[in-house]
mmCIF file of N, CA and C in Angstrom:
data_model
loop_
_atom_site.group_PDB
_atom_site.id
_atom_site.type_symbol
_atom_site.label_atom_id
_atom_site.label_comp_id
_atom_site.label_asym_id
_atom_site.label_seq_id
_atom_site.Cartn_x
_atom_site.Cartn_y
_atom_site.Cartn_z
ATOM 1 N N UNK M 28 127.232 -17.147 13.305
ATOM 2 C CA UNK M 28 126.198 -16.266 13.815
ATOM 3 C C UNK M 28 126.610 -14.826 13.575
ATOM 4 N N UNK M 29 125.665 -14.007 13.155
ATOM 5 C CA UNK M 29 125.940 -12.591 12.910
ATOM 6 C C UNK M 29 126.183 -11.870 14.228
ATOM 7 N N UNK M 30 126.984 -10.816 14.158
ATOM 8 C CA UNK M 30 127.225 -10.017 15.360
ATOM 9 C C UNK M 30 125.942 -9.320 15.771
ATOM 10 N N UNK M 31 125.699 -9.239 17.069
ATOM 11 C CA UNK M 31 124.465 -8.569 17.509
ATOM 12 C C UNK M 31 124.519 -7.071 17.243
ATOM 13 N N UNK M 32 123.377 -6.506 16.985
ATOM 14 C CA UNK M 32 123.256 -5.054 16.838
ATOM 15 C C UNK M 32 123.400 -4.456 18.238
ATOM 16 N N UNK M 33 124.265 -3.471 18.411
ATOM 17 C CA UNK M 33 124.495 -2.928 19.748
ATOM 18 C C UNK M 33 124.093 -1.461 19.890
ATOM 19 N N UNK M 34 123.656 -0.829 18.816
ATOM 20 C CA UNK M 34 123.160 0.545 18.878
ATOM 21 C C UNK M 34 121.821 0.621 18.159
ATOM 22 N N UNK M 35 120.940 1.470 18.667
ATOM 23 C CA UNK M 35 119.672 1.736 18.001
ATOM 24 C C UNK M 35 119.431 3.238 18.043
ATOM 25 N N UNK M 36 118.867 3.755 16.979
ATOM 26 C CA UNK M 36 118.567 5.184 16.893
ATOM 27 C C UNK M 36 117.057 5.398 16.959
ATOM 28 N N UNK M 37 116.643 6.555 17.458
ATOM 29 C CA UNK M 37 115.223 6.872 17.610
ATOM 30 C C UNK M 37 114.473 6.681 16.299
ATOM 31 N N UNK M 38 113.344 6.020 16.365
ATOM 32 C CA UNK M 38 112.491 5.831 15.195
ATOM 33 C C UNK M 38 112.956 4.784 14.212
ATOM 34 N N UNK M 39 114.025 4.098 14.523
ATOM 35 C CA UNK M 39 114.606 3.123 13.600
ATOM 36 C C UNK M 39 113.745 1.861 13.449
ATOM 37 N N UNK M 40 113.101 1.442 14.522
ATOM 38 C CA UNK M 40 112.295 0.220 14.502
ATOM 39 C C UNK M 40 110.832 0.559 14.253
ATOM 40 N N UNK M 41 110.153 -0.326 13.551
ATOM 41 C CA UNK M 41 108.730 -0.121 13.250
ATOM 42 C C UNK M 41 107.857 -0.608 14.400
ATOM 43 N N UNK M 42 106.733 0.092 14.615
ATOM 44 C CA UNK M 42 105.755 -0.331 15.612
ATOM 45 C C UNK M 42 104.981 -1.531 15.079
ATOM 46 N N UNK M 43 104.632 -2.439 15.969
ATOM 47 C CA UNK M 43 103.799 -3.593 15.666
ATOM 48 C C UNK M 43 102.600 -3.551 16.595
ATOM 49 N N UNK M 44 101.407 -3.780 16.078
ATOM 50 C CA UNK M 44 100.217 -3.837 16.926
ATOM 51 C C UNK M 44 100.286 -5.081 17.810
ATOM 52 N N UNK M 45 99.870 -4.928 19.052
ATOM 53 C CA UNK M 45 99.832 -6.066 19.972
ATOM 54 C C UNK M 45 98.409 -6.606 20.040
ATOM 55 N N UNK M 46 98.234 -7.860 20.441
ATOM 56 C CA UNK M 46 96.891 -8.443 20.495
ATOM 57 C C UNK M 46 95.930 -7.681 21.420
ATOM 58 N N UNK M 47 96.467 -6.952 22.408
ATOM 59 C CA UNK M 47 95.611 -6.229 23.355
ATOM 60 C C UNK M 47 95.318 -4.791 22.921
ATOM 61 N N UNK M 48 95.673 -4.437 21.673
ATOM 62 C CA UNK M 48 95.328 -3.129 21.143
ATOM 63 C C UNK M 48 96.348 -2.034 21.388
ATOM 64 N N UNK M 49 97.499 -2.394 21.899
ATOM 65 C CA UNK M 49 98.577 -1.429 22.104
ATOM 66 C C UNK M 49 99.583 -1.585 20.968
ATOM 67 N N UNK M 50 100.804 -1.143 21.161
ATOM 68 C CA UNK M 50 101.831 -1.306 20.126
ATOM 69 C C UNK M 50 103.193 -1.495 20.787
ATOM 70 N N UNK M 51 104.084 -2.153 20.057
ATOM 71 C CA UNK M 51 105.433 -2.382 20.576
ATOM 72 C C UNK M 51 106.424 -2.311 19.432
ATOM 73 N N UNK M 52 107.662 -2.030 19.798
ATOM 74 C CA UNK M 52 108.759 -2.153 18.838
ATOM 75 C C UNK M 52 109.983 -2.661 19.575
ATOM 76 N N UNK M 53 110.581 -3.694 18.983
ATOM 77 C CA UNK M 53 111.803 -4.262 19.539
ATOM 78 C C UNK M 53 112.927 -3.311 19.176
ATOM 79 N N UNK M 54 113.633 -2.820 20.186
ATOM 80 C CA UNK M 54 114.719 -1.875 19.949
ATOM 81 C C UNK M 54 116.032 -2.603 19.676
ATOM 82 N N UNK M 55 116.388 -3.515 20.550
ATOM 83 C CA UNK M 55 117.622 -4.297 20.423
ATOM 84 C C UNK M 55 117.432 -5.638 21.101
ATOM 85 N N UNK M 56 118.205 -6.635 20.668
ATOM 86 C CA UNK M 56 118.187 -7.902 21.396
ATOM 87 C C UNK M 56 119.416 -8.737 21.083
ATOM 88 N N UNK M 57 119.773 -9.525 22.077
ATOM 89 C CA UNK M 57 120.725 -10.620 21.928
ATOM 90 C C UNK M 57 119.982 -11.847 22.448
ATOM 91 N N UNK M 58 120.636 -12.993 22.494
ATOM 92 C CA UNK M 58 119.982 -14.170 23.063
ATOM 93 C C UNK M 58 119.679 -13.969 24.549
ATOM 94 N N UNK M 59 120.535 -13.196 25.221
ATOM 95 C CA UNK M 59 120.418 -13.038 26.670
ATOM 96 C C UNK M 59 119.521 -11.889 27.109
ATOM 97 N N UNK M 60 119.337 -10.866 26.262
ATOM 98 C CA UNK M 60 118.656 -9.655 26.696
ATOM 99 C C UNK M 60 117.913 -9.005 25.533
ATOM 100 N N UNK M 61 116.752 -8.424 25.836
ATOM 101 C CA UNK M 61 115.963 -7.739 24.820
ATOM 102 C C UNK M 61 115.415 -6.444 25.407
ATOM 103 N N UNK M 62 115.405 -5.365 24.593
ATOM 104 C CA UNK M 62 114.813 -4.092 24.985
ATOM 105 C C UNK M 62 113.670 -3.794 24.016
ATOM 106 N N UNK M 63 112.483 -3.516 24.597
ATOM 107 C CA UNK M 63 111.271 -3.322 23.800
ATOM 108 C C UNK M 63 110.547 -2.077 24.304
ATOM 109 N N UNK M 64 110.086 -1.234 23.381
ATOM 110 C CA UNK M 64 109.284 -0.068 23.731
ATOM 111 C C UNK M 64 107.816 -0.391 23.473
ATOM 112 N N UNK M 65 106.965 -0.091 24.447
ATOM 113 C CA UNK M 65 105.521 -0.292 24.321
ATOM 114 C C UNK M 65 104.833 1.052 24.358
ATOM 115 N N UNK M 66 103.872 1.271 23.471
ATOM 116 C CA UNK M 66 103.077 2.495 23.448
ATOM 117 C C UNK M 66 101.635 2.208 23.806
ATOM 118 N N UNK M 67 101.061 3.059 24.646
ATOM 119 C CA UNK M 67 99.684 2.897 25.111
ATOM 120 C C UNK M 67 98.910 4.184 24.907
ATOM 121 N N UNK M 68 97.672 4.077 24.463
ATOM 122 C CA UNK M 68 96.748 5.194 24.488
ATOM 123 C C UNK M 68 96.160 5.254 25.895
ATOM 124 N N UNK M 69 95.580 6.389 26.258
ATOM 125 C CA UNK M 69 94.931 6.513 27.559
ATOM 126 C C UNK M 69 93.892 5.397 27.701
ATOM 127 N N UNK M 70 93.910 4.705 28.822
ATOM 128 C CA UNK M 70 92.987 3.607 29.070
ATOM 129 C C UNK M 70 93.454 2.269 28.536
ATOM 130 N N UNK M 71 94.568 2.252 27.794
ATOM 131 C CA UNK M 71 95.095 1.001 27.255
ATOM 132 C C UNK M 71 95.513 0.057 28.374
ATOM 133 N N UNK M 72 95.274 -1.231 28.165
ATOM 134 C CA UNK M 72 95.564 -2.234 29.179
ATOM 135 C C UNK M 72 96.539 -3.260 28.635
ATOM 136 N N UNK M 73 97.547 -3.556 29.424
ATOM 137 C CA UNK M 73 98.393 -4.722 29.214
ATOM 138 C C UNK M 73 97.845 -5.768 30.168
ATOM 139 N N UNK M 74 97.043 -6.707 29.658
ATOM 140 C CA UNK M 74 96.308 -7.664 30.495
ATOM 141 C C UNK M 74 97.234 -8.452 31.415
ATOM 142 N N UNK M 75 96.689 -8.877 32.544
ATOM 143 C CA UNK M 75 97.448 -9.700 33.478
ATOM 144 C C UNK M 75 97.958 -10.948 32.763
ATOM 145 N N UNK M 76 99.234 -11.248 32.952
ATOM 146 C CA UNK M 76 99.856 -12.402 32.314
ATOM 147 C C UNK M 76 101.135 -12.745 33.088
ATOM 148 N N UNK M 77 101.765 -13.823 32.705
ATOM 149 C CA UNK M 77 103.066 -14.183 33.277
ATOM 150 C C UNK M 77 103.915 -14.827 32.188
ATOM 151 N N UNK M 78 105.203 -14.835 32.409
ATOM 152 C CA UNK M 78 106.150 -15.472 31.490
ATOM 153 C C UNK M 78 107.412 -15.813 32.265
ATOM 154 N N UNK M 79 108.228 -16.717 31.741
ATOM 155 C CA UNK M 79 109.429 -17.124 32.477
ATOM 156 C C UNK M 79 110.550 -16.082 32.463
ATOM 157 N N UNK M 80 110.428 -15.055 31.634
ATOM 158 C CA UNK M 80 111.462 -14.036 31.516
ATOM 159 C C UNK M 80 111.420 -13.091 32.712
ATOM 160 N N UNK M 81 112.570 -12.632 33.173
ATOM 161 C CA UNK M 81 112.624 -11.541 34.138
ATOM 162 C C UNK M 81 112.456 -10.270 33.327
ATOM 163 N N UNK M 82 111.646 -9.335 33.840
ATOM 164 C CA UNK M 82 111.333 -8.103 33.119
ATOM 165 C C UNK M 82 111.650 -6.900 33.995
ATOM 166 N N UNK M 83 112.341 -5.928 33.423
ATOM 167 C CA UNK M 83 112.568 -4.638 34.081
ATOM 168 C C UNK M 83 111.951 -3.585 33.180
ATOM 169 N N UNK M 84 111.151 -2.689 33.761
ATOM 170 C CA UNK M 84 110.426 -1.703 32.962
ATOM 171 C C UNK M 84 110.665 -0.294 33.479
ATOM 172 N N UNK M 85 110.755 0.641 32.546
ATOM 173 C CA UNK M 85 110.951 2.064 32.831
ATOM 174 C C UNK M 85 109.801 2.838 32.207
ATOM 175 N N UNK M 86 109.170 3.705 32.986
ATOM 176 C CA UNK M 86 108.083 4.531 32.468
ATOM 177 C C UNK M 86 108.717 5.743 31.780
ATOM 178 N N UNK M 87 108.728 5.724 30.454
ATOM 179 C CA UNK M 87 109.353 6.801 29.678
ATOM 180 C C UNK M 87 108.432 8.008 29.560
ATOM 181 N N UNK M 88 107.130 7.756 29.598
ATOM 182 C CA UNK M 88 106.146 8.822 29.396
ATOM 183 C C UNK M 88 104.808 8.352 29.941
ATOM 184 N N UNK M 89 104.055 9.261 30.567
ATOM 185 C CA UNK M 89 102.705 8.945 31.022
ATOM 186 C C UNK M 89 102.657 8.469 32.464
ATOM 187 N N UNK M 90 101.481 7.935 32.838
ATOM 188 C CA UNK M 90 101.245 7.367 34.165
ATOM 189 C C UNK M 90 100.555 6.028 33.993
ATOM 190 N N UNK M 91 100.985 5.037 34.772
ATOM 191 C CA UNK M 91 100.473 3.680 34.663
ATOM 192 C C UNK M 91 100.102 3.124 36.027
ATOM 193 N N UNK M 92 99.008 2.380 36.049
ATOM 194 C CA UNK M 92 98.662 1.567 37.201
ATOM 195 C C UNK M 92 99.306 0.208 36.936
ATOM 196 N N UNK M 93 100.236 -0.178 37.778
ATOM 197 C CA UNK M 93 101.011 -1.399 37.569
ATOM 198 C C UNK M 93 100.658 -2.405 38.663
ATOM 199 N N UNK M 94 100.304 -3.616 38.260
ATOM 200 C CA UNK M 94 99.995 -4.677 39.215
ATOM 201 C C UNK M 94 100.992 -5.813 39.026
ATOM 202 N N UNK M 95 101.618 -6.210 40.127
ATOM 203 C CA UNK M 95 102.570 -7.324 40.116
ATOM 204 C C UNK M 95 102.239 -8.218 41.301
ATOM 205 N N UNK M 96 101.891 -9.465 41.019
ATOM 206 C CA UNK M 96 101.627 -10.448 42.063
ATOM 207 C C UNK M 96 100.587 -9.943 43.067
ATOM 208 N N UNK M 97 99.535 -9.276 42.556
ATOM 209 C CA UNK M 97 98.455 -8.796 43.402
ATOM 210 C C UNK M 97 98.693 -7.449 44.067
ATOM 211 N N UNK M 98 99.864 -6.878 43.915
ATOM 212 C CA UNK M 98 100.187 -5.569 44.503
ATOM 213 C C UNK M 98 100.119 -4.515 43.399
ATOM 214 N N UNK M 99 99.430 -3.389 43.653
ATOM 215 C CA UNK M 99 99.242 -2.354 42.642
ATOM 216 C C UNK M 99 99.802 -1.027 43.117
ATOM 217 N N UNK M 100 100.524 -0.354 42.231
ATOM 218 C CA UNK M 100 101.034 0.992 42.481
ATOM 219 C C UNK M 100 100.866 1.813 41.214
ATOM 220 N N UNK M 101 100.808 3.130 41.383
ATOM 221 C CA UNK M 101 100.763 4.039 40.244
ATOM 222 C C UNK M 101 102.155 4.617 40.053
ATOM 223 N N UNK M 102 102.666 4.489 38.828
ATOM 224 C CA UNK M 102 103.994 4.991 38.492
ATOM 225 C C UNK M 102 103.884 6.011 37.365
ATOM 226 N N UNK M 103 104.645 7.089 37.487
ATOM 227 C CA UNK M 103 104.682 8.139 36.472
ATOM 228 C C UNK M 103 106.026 8.112 35.771
ATOM 229 N N UNK M 104 106.156 8.972 34.746
ATOM 230 C CA UNK M 104 107.410 9.060 33.981
ATOM 231 C C UNK M 104 108.590 9.142 34.941
ATOM 232 N N UNK M 105 109.597 8.326 34.671
ATOM 233 C CA UNK M 105 110.781 8.249 35.519
ATOM 234 C C UNK M 105 110.725 7.104 36.508
ATOM 235 N N UNK M 106 109.534 6.519 36.713
ATOM 236 C CA UNK M 106 109.401 5.369 37.612
ATOM 237 C C UNK M 106 109.802 4.083 36.922
ATOM 238 N N UNK M 107 109.961 3.034 37.701
ATOM 239 C CA UNK M 107 110.355 1.750 37.123
ATOM 240 C C UNK M 107 109.887 0.607 38.018
ATOM 241 N N UNK M 108 109.914 -0.589 37.455
ATOM 242 C CA UNK M 108 109.542 -1.781 38.212
ATOM 243 C C UNK M 108 110.223 -3.004 37.623
ATOM 244 N N UNK M 109 110.336 -4.043 38.456
ATOM 245 C CA UNK M 109 110.903 -5.326 38.023
ATOM 246 C C UNK M 109 109.866 -6.402 38.280
ATOM 247 N N UNK M 110 109.727 -7.312 37.319
ATOM 248 C CA UNK M 110 108.828 -8.448 37.448
ATOM 249 C C UNK M 110 109.687 -9.715 37.452
ATOM 250 N N UNK M 111 109.815 -10.374 38.608
ATOM 251 C CA UNK M 111 110.537 -11.642 38.632
ATOM 252 C C UNK M 111 109.848 -12.699 37.767
ATOM 253 N N UNK M 112 110.577 -13.691 37.397
ATOM 254 C CA UNK M 112 110.095 -14.778 36.548
ATOM 255 C C UNK M 112 108.782 -15.363 37.067
ATOM 256 N N UNK M 113 107.831 -15.525 36.150
ATOM 257 C CA UNK M 113 106.558 -16.214 36.362
ATOM 258 C C UNK M 113 105.547 -15.513 37.271
ATOM 259 N N UNK M 114 105.798 -14.273 37.702
ATOM 260 C CA UNK M 114 104.794 -13.567 38.498
ATOM 261 C C UNK M 114 103.738 -12.959 37.573
ATOM 262 N N UNK M 115 102.491 -12.995 38.003
ATOM 263 C CA UNK M 115 101.396 -12.415 37.228
ATOM 264 C C UNK M 115 101.486 -10.896 37.341
ATOM 265 N N UNK M 116 101.406 -10.213 36.190
ATOM 266 C CA UNK M 116 101.545 -8.755 36.166
ATOM 267 C C UNK M 116 100.781 -8.167 34.988
ATOM 268 N N UNK M 117 100.498 -6.871 35.078
ATOM 269 C CA UNK M 117 99.815 -6.160 34.006
ATOM 270 C C UNK M 117 99.811 -4.671 34.298
ATOM 271 N N UNK M 118 99.399 -3.874 33.313
ATOM 272 C CA UNK M 118 99.378 -2.420 33.461
ATOM 273 C C UNK M 118 98.106 -1.840 32.868
ATOM 274 N N UNK M 119 97.772 -0.638 33.333
ATOM 275 C CA UNK M 119 96.708 0.160 32.718
ATOM 276 C C UNK M 119 97.254 1.564 32.573
ATOM 277 N N UNK M 120 97.131 2.122 31.361
ATOM 278 C CA UNK M 120 97.609 3.484 31.095
ATOM 279 C C UNK M 120 96.576 4.486 31.609
ATOM 280 N N UNK M 121 96.944 5.263 32.614
ATOM 281 C CA UNK M 121 96.048 6.283 33.147
ATOM 282 C C UNK M 121 96.041 7.515 32.251
ATOM 283 N N UNK M 122 97.053 7.612 31.416
ATOM 284 C CA UNK M 122 97.134 8.614 30.353
ATOM 285 C C UNK M 122 98.003 7.992 29.273
ATOM 286 N N UNK M 123 98.011 8.576 28.092
ATOM 287 C CA UNK M 123 98.841 8.026 27.020
ATOM 288 C C UNK M 123 100.291 7.961 27.505
ATOM 289 N N UNK M 124 100.979 6.893 27.148
ATOM 290 C CA UNK M 124 102.351 6.775 27.626
ATOM 291 C C UNK M 124 103.133 5.672 26.958
ATOM 292 N N UNK M 125 104.388 5.561 27.393
ATOM 293 C CA UNK M 125 105.305 4.564 26.847
ATOM 294 C C UNK M 125 106.079 3.894 27.973
ATOM 295 N N UNK M 126 106.277 2.593 27.836
ATOM 296 C CA UNK M 126 107.139 1.823 28.726
ATOM 297 C C UNK M 126 108.308 1.293 27.911
ATOM 298 N N UNK M 127 109.482 1.269 28.504
ATOM 299 C CA UNK M 127 110.640 0.614 27.890
ATOM 300 C C UNK M 127 110.961 -0.590 28.763
ATOM 301 N N UNK M 128 110.766 -1.772 28.202
ATOM 302 C CA UNK M 128 110.945 -3.020 28.938
ATOM 303 C C UNK M 128 112.207 -3.735 28.487
ATOM 304 N N UNK M 129 112.882 -4.342 29.448
ATOM 305 C CA UNK M 129 114.002 -5.235 29.160
ATOM 306 C C UNK M 129 113.607 -6.619 29.643
ATOM 307 N N UNK M 130 113.937 -7.628 28.852
ATOM 308 C CA UNK M 130 113.622 -9.010 29.182
ATOM 309 C C UNK M 130 114.890 -9.845 29.124
ATOM 310 N N UNK M 131 115.029 -10.755 30.087
ATOM 311 C CA UNK M 131 116.108 -11.720 30.027
ATOM 312 C C UNK M 131 115.539 -13.094 30.353
ATOM 313 N N UNK M 132 115.806 -14.114 29.526
ATOM 314 C CA UNK M 132 116.412 -13.981 28.202
ATOM 315 C C UNK M 132 115.447 -13.259 27.252
ATOM 316 N N UNK M 133 115.853 -13.104 25.998
ATOM 317 C CA UNK M 133 115.016 -12.376 25.032
ATOM 318 C C UNK M 133 113.677 -13.078 24.821
ATOM 319 N N UNK M 134 112.693 -12.316 24.362
ATOM 320 C CA UNK M 134 111.356 -12.846 24.074
ATOM 321 C C UNK M 134 111.312 -13.269 22.603
ATOM 322 N N UNK M 135 111.526 -14.531 22.348
ATOM 323 C CA UNK M 135 111.492 -15.028 20.966
ATOM 324 C C UNK M 135 110.128 -14.782 20.330
ATOM 325 N N UNK M 136 109.051 -14.752 21.143
ATOM 326 C CA UNK M 136 107.714 -14.553 20.601
ATOM 327 C C UNK M 136 107.511 -13.125 20.082
ATOM 328 N N UNK M 137 108.421 -12.209 20.369
ATOM 329 C CA UNK M 137 108.338 -10.837 19.862
ATOM 330 C C UNK M 137 109.096 -10.654 18.551
ATOM 331 N N UNK M 138 109.801 -11.671 18.118
ATOM 332 C CA UNK M 138 110.608 -11.578 16.892
ATOM 333 C C UNK M 138 109.856 -12.191 15.717
ATOM 334 N N UNK M 139 110.110 -11.676 14.509
ATOM 335 C CA UNK M 139 109.469 -12.274 13.341
ATOM 336 C C UNK M 139 109.889 -13.730 13.189
ATOM 337 N N UNK M 140 108.971 -14.551 12.716
ATOM 338 C CA UNK M 140 109.277 -15.958 12.488
ATOM 339 C C UNK M 140 110.223 -16.101 11.309
ATOM 340 N N UNK M 141 111.253 -16.926 11.458
ATOM 341 C CA UNK M 141 112.120 -17.173 10.290
ATOM 342 C C UNK M 141 111.354 -18.002 9.258
ATOM 343 N N UNK M 142 111.410 -17.586 8.029
ATOM 344 C CA UNK M 142 110.672 -18.309 6.968
ATOM 345 C C UNK M 142 111.492 -19.371 6.335
#
């Protein structure tokens, strides 16, 4: 197995369009942990969903309405939240912004398929 990449530089990863009309780029990952940056235009929605991964998110830029397990709060740049495994959650960008999410274990569905 190749050694994991342990450093990433700004702009190094390419943005990928998400099915909900936003964008993401995987910054770094190992089997145990993944860091992903998400970009939202004003009004962009990360639809309510759940997954078995534990997620920790940091608001790098903008303001977001964040809903986790039926509870909603507004978070601005510098705020953060954690989503325990399998809880329903989603976001709405109240202004253009970016979230930096960490997932454990990594989200294999965010990686390119091996050919």
